[in-house]
GROMACS .gro file of C-alpha atoms in nm:
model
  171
    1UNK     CA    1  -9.939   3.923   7.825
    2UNK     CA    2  -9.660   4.114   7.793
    3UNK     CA    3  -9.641   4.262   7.422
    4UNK     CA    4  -9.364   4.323   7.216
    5UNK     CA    5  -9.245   4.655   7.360
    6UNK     CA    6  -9.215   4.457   7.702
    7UNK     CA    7  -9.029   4.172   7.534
    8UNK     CA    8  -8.798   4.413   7.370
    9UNK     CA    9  -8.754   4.582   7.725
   10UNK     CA   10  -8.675   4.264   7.897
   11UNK     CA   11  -8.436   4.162   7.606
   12UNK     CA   12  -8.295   4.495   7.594
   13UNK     CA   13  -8.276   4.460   7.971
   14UNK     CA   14  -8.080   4.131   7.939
   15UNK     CA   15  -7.850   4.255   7.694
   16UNK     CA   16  -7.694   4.522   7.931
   17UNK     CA   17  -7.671   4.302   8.196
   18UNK     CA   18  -7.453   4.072   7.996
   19UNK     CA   19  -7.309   4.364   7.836
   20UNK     CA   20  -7.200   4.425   8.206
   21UNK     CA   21  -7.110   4.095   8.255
   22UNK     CA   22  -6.879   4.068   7.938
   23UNK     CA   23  -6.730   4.443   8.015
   24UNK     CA   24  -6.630   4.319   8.414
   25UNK     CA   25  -6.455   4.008   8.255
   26UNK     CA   26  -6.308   4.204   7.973
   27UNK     CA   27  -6.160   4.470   8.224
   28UNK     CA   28  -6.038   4.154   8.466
   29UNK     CA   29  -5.887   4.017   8.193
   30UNK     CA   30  -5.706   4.348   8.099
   31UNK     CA   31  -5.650   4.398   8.432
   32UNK     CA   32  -5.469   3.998   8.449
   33UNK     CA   33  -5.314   4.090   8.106
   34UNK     CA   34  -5.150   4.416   8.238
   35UNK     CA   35  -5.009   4.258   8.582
   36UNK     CA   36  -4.811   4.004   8.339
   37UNK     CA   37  -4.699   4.265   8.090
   38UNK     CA   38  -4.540   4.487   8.411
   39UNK     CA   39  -4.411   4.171   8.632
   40UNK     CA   40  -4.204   4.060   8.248
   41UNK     CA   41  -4.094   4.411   8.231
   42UNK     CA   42  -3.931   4.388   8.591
   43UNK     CA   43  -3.796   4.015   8.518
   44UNK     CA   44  -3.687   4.090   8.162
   45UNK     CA   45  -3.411   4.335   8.229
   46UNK     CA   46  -3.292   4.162   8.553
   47UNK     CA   47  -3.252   3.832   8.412
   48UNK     CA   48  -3.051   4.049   8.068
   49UNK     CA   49  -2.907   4.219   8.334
   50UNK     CA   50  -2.745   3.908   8.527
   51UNK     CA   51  -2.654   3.771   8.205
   52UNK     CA   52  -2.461   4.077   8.089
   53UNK     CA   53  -2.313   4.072   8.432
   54UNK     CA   54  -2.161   3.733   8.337
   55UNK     CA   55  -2.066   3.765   8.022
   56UNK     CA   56  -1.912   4.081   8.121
   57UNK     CA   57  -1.691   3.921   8.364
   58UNK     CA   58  -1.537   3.689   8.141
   59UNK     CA   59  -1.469   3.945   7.878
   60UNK     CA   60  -1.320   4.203   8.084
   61UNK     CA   61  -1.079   3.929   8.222
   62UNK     CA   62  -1.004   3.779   7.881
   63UNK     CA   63  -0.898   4.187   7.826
   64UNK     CA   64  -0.691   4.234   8.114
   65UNK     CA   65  -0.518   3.878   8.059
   66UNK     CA   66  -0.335   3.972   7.708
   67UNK     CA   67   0.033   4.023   7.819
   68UNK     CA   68   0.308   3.887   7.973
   69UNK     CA   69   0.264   3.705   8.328
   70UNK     CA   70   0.571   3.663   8.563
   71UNK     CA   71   0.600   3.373   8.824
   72UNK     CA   72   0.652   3.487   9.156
   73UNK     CA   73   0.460   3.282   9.461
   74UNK     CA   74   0.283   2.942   9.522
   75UNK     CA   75   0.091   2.817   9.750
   76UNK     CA   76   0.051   2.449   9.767
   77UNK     CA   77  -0.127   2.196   9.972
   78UNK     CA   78   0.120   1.962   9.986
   79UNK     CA   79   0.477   2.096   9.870
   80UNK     CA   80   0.765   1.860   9.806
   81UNK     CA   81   1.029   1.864  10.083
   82UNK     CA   82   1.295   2.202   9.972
   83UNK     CA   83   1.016   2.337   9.778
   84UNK     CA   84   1.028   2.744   9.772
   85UNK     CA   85   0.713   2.947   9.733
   86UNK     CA   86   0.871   3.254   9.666
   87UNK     CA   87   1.036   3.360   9.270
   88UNK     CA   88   1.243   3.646   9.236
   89UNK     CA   89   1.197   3.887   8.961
   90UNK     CA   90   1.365   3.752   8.624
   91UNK     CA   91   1.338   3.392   8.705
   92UNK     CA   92   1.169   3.329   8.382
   93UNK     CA   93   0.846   3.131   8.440
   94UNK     CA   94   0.649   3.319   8.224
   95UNK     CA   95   0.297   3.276   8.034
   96UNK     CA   96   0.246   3.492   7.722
   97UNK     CA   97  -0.143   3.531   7.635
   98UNK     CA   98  -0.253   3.720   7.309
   99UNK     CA   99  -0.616   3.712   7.212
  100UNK     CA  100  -0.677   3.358   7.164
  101UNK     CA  101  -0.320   3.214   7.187
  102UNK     CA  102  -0.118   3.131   7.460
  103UNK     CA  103   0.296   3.019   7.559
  104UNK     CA  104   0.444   2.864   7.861
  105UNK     CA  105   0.794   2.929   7.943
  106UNK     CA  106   0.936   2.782   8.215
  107UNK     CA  107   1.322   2.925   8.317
  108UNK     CA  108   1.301   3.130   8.017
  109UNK     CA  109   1.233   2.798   7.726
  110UNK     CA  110   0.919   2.765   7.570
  111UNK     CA  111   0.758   2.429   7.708
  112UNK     CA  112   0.420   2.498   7.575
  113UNK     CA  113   0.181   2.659   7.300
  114UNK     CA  114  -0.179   2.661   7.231
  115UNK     CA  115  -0.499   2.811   7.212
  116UNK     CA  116  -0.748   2.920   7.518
  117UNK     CA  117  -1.089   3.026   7.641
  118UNK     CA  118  -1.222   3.140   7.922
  119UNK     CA  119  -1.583   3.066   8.043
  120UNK     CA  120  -1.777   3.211   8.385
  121UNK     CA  121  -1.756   3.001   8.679
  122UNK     CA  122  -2.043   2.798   8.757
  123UNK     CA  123  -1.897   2.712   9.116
  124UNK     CA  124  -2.042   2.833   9.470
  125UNK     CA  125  -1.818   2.955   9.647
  126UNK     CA  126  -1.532   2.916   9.423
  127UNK     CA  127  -1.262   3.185   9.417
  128UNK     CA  128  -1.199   3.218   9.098
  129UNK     CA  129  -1.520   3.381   8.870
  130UNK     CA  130  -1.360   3.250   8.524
  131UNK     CA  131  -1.181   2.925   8.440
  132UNK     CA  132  -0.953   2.912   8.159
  133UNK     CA  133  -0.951   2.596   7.943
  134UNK     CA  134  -0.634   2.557   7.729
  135UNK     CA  135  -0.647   2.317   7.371
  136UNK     CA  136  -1.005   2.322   7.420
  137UNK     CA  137  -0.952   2.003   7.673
  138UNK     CA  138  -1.257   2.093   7.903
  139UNK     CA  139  -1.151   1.833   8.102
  140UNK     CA  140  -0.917   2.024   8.326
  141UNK     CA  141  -1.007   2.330   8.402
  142UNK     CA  142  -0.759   2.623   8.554
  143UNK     CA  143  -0.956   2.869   8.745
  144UNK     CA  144  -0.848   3.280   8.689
  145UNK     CA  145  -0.898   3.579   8.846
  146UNK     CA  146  -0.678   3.933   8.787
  147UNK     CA  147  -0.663   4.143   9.046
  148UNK     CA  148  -0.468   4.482   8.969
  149UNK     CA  149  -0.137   4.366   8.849
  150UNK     CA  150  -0.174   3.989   8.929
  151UNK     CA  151  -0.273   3.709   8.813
  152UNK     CA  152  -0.427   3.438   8.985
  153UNK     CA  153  -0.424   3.057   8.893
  154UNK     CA  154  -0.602   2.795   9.082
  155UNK     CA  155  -0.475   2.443   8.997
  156UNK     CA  156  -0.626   2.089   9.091
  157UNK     CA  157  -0.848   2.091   9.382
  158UNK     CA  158  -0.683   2.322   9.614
  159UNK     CA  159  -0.790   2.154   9.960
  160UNK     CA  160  -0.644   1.846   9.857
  161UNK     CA  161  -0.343   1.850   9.594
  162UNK     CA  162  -0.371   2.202   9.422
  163UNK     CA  163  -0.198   2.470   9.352
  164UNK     CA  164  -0.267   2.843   9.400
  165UNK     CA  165   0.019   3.059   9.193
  166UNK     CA  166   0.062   3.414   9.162
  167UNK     CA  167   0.208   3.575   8.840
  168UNK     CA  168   0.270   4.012   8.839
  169UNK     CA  169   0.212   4.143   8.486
  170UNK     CA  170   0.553   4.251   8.286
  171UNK     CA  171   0.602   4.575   8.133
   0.00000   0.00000   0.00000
């Protein structure tokens, strides 16, 4: 027979042992817990990071756009027969864009007035990183780009009917 003080031993015994055995899982789990807390705190800022990126894009464009935009080359995929690509300085095809608001002139007369927005292209491998959408008709979509003192609009799809024009920025 054991007695009481051996039972106590044995229970006492038992209890560190699952003490132990409680502690181990309690420092695996901490140790699980803190391998998720530092993998989210690499992710987090990348992923805030690539979304800044975009949005960043877009705004810096919609920036740089504000002014006046003269016609001056296009590129087509299938031009009409006497079609010229080039435009000489003053030849008034012009757009005018202000924050939100844009106009169309087109040998110096207004032919068109509205609103627009620009949103990040989605598109691999397309050219343009924004499109613009004019009237809020998402349906056709007009991709941008500005590079230095041009702007860059890519009309229709270019390999098959587009248009690629080139506008210089007036002063």
């Amino acid at each position: 027979m054991v007695g009481k003080a051996g039972e106590a031993r044995c229970l006492l015994k038992n209890s560190l042992n699952l003490q132990r055995l409680l502690c181990f899982n309690c420092q695996g789990k901490k140790l699980r817990s803190m391998k998720k807390i530092v993998l989210l705190s690499a992710v987090f800022p990348v992923i805030f990071f690539l979304q800044a990126c975009r949005k960043n894009v877009v705004s810096v464009l919609d920036f740089r756009l504000r002014g006046n935009w003269e016609l001056r080359k296009v590129y087509s995929s299938f031009p009409p027969p006497g079609f010229k690509p080039d435009y000489a300085p003053g030849n008034g095809n012009v757009w005018k864009f202000s924050t939100s608001t844009y106009e169309r002139y087109d040998s110096n007369r207004l032919v068109k007035s509205g609103t627009y927005s620009l949103i990040k292209s989605e598109v691999q491998g397309y050219e343009a990183p924004c499109f613009i959408i004019f009237d809020n008709n998402t349906t056709f979509r007009t991709g941008l780009d500005i590079k230095s003192d041009t702007l860059v609009l890519y009309t229709g799809s270019i390999a098959a009917d587009g248009a690629i024009e080139k506008f210089v920025r007036q002063f």
